[in-house]
Amino acid sequence: MLLDDSPIADAGFLGAFVERGDGSRVLSMPPGRSEFERDTAARMLLAEGLGLDGPPLPALLTVVRG
């Protein structure tokens, strides 16, 4: 898995978990966020993207599958 800085700087964007056609996976997150925010967002995105059990996401967060 690759961790990549996202070019999206929107304050409401926490990151993206992308599974490419070749099966490789990328966790893309905006730089400049606090360590706590990056860690929390990464855990939520990975759990959701990998289909792991975890607490439900807060209502304010939206997961988009495409």
Tab-separated table of C-alpha atoms in Angstrom:
chain	number	residue	atom	x	y	z
A	1	MET	CA	0.000	0.000	0.000
A	2	LEU	CA	1.196	3.472	-0.869
A	3	LEU	CA	0.594	6.564	1.291
A	4	ASP	CA	0.429	9.631	-0.909
A	5	ASP	CA	-0.161	13.345	-0.347
A	6	SER	CA	-3.413	14.478	-1.958
A	7	PRO	CA	-3.507	17.696	-3.978
A	8	ILE	CA	-7.024	18.366	-2.604
A	9	ALA	CA	-6.737	21.067	0.062
A	10	ASP	CA	-10.456	21.465	0.888
A	11	ALA	CA	-10.857	21.555	4.683
A	12	GLY	CA	-13.738	19.058	4.486
A	13	PHE	CA	-11.701	16.460	2.584
A	14	LEU	CA	-10.071	13.903	4.886
A	15	GLY	CA	-8.576	11.628	2.257
A	16	ALA	CA	-9.250	8.756	-0.085
A	17	PHE	CA	-8.630	5.018	-0.167
A	18	VAL	CA	-8.253	3.899	-3.775
A	19	GLU	CA	-7.976	0.356	-5.090
A	20	ARG	CA	-6.538	0.453	-8.584
A	21	GLY	CA	-7.387	-1.920	-11.397
A	22	ASP	CA	-4.122	-3.810	-10.889
A	23	GLY	CA	-5.060	-4.488	-7.243
A	24	SER	CA	-2.638	-1.983	-5.732
A	25	ARG	CA	-4.013	0.336	-3.061
A	26	VAL	CA	-3.336	3.986	-2.312
A	27	LEU	CA	-4.227	5.988	0.779
A	28	SER	CA	-4.184	9.619	-0.301
A	29	MET	CA	-4.415	12.286	2.386
A	30	PRO	CA	-4.019	16.072	2.392
A	31	PRO	CA	-0.727	17.294	3.859
A	32	GLY	CA	-0.540	19.830	6.665
A	33	ARG	CA	-3.153	18.256	8.949
A	34	SER	CA	-2.474	17.433	12.575
A	35	GLU	CA	-1.065	14.015	13.410
A	36	PHE	CA	-4.282	13.192	15.293
A	37	GLU	CA	-6.483	14.092	12.290
A	38	ARG	CA	-4.341	12.141	9.828
A	39	ASP	CA	-4.197	9.089	12.092
A	40	THR	CA	-7.937	9.111	12.774
A	41	ALA	CA	-8.874	9.651	9.113
A	42	ALA	CA	-6.422	6.969	7.961
A	43	ARG	CA	-7.891	4.406	10.358
A	44	MET	CA	-11.458	5.171	9.239
A	45	LEU	CA	-10.590	5.101	5.538
A	46	LEU	CA	-8.618	1.862	5.813
A	47	ALA	CA	-11.322	0.112	7.846
A	48	GLU	CA	-14.007	1.184	5.380
A	49	GLY	CA	-11.919	0.419	2.285
A	50	LEU	CA	-10.788	-2.994	3.510
A	51	GLY	CA	-14.217	-3.959	4.849
A	52	LEU	CA	-13.004	-4.318	8.432
A	53	ASP	CA	-15.276	-4.223	11.448
A	54	GLY	CA	-15.278	-0.942	13.271
A	55	PRO	CA	-17.550	1.637	14.751
A	56	PRO	CA	-19.860	3.409	12.318
A	57	LEU	CA	-18.534	6.588	10.774
A	58	PRO	CA	-19.824	9.855	12.242
A	59	ALA	CA	-22.942	11.121	10.438
A	60	LEU	CA	-21.055	14.166	9.135
A	61	LEU	CA	-18.684	11.985	7.103
A	62	THR	CA	-19.631	10.654	3.710
A	63	VAL	CA	-18.040	7.682	1.993
A	64	VAL	CA	-18.185	7.813	-1.799
A	65	ARG	CA	-17.619	4.643	-3.764
A	66	GLY	CA	-16.856	4.967	-7.415
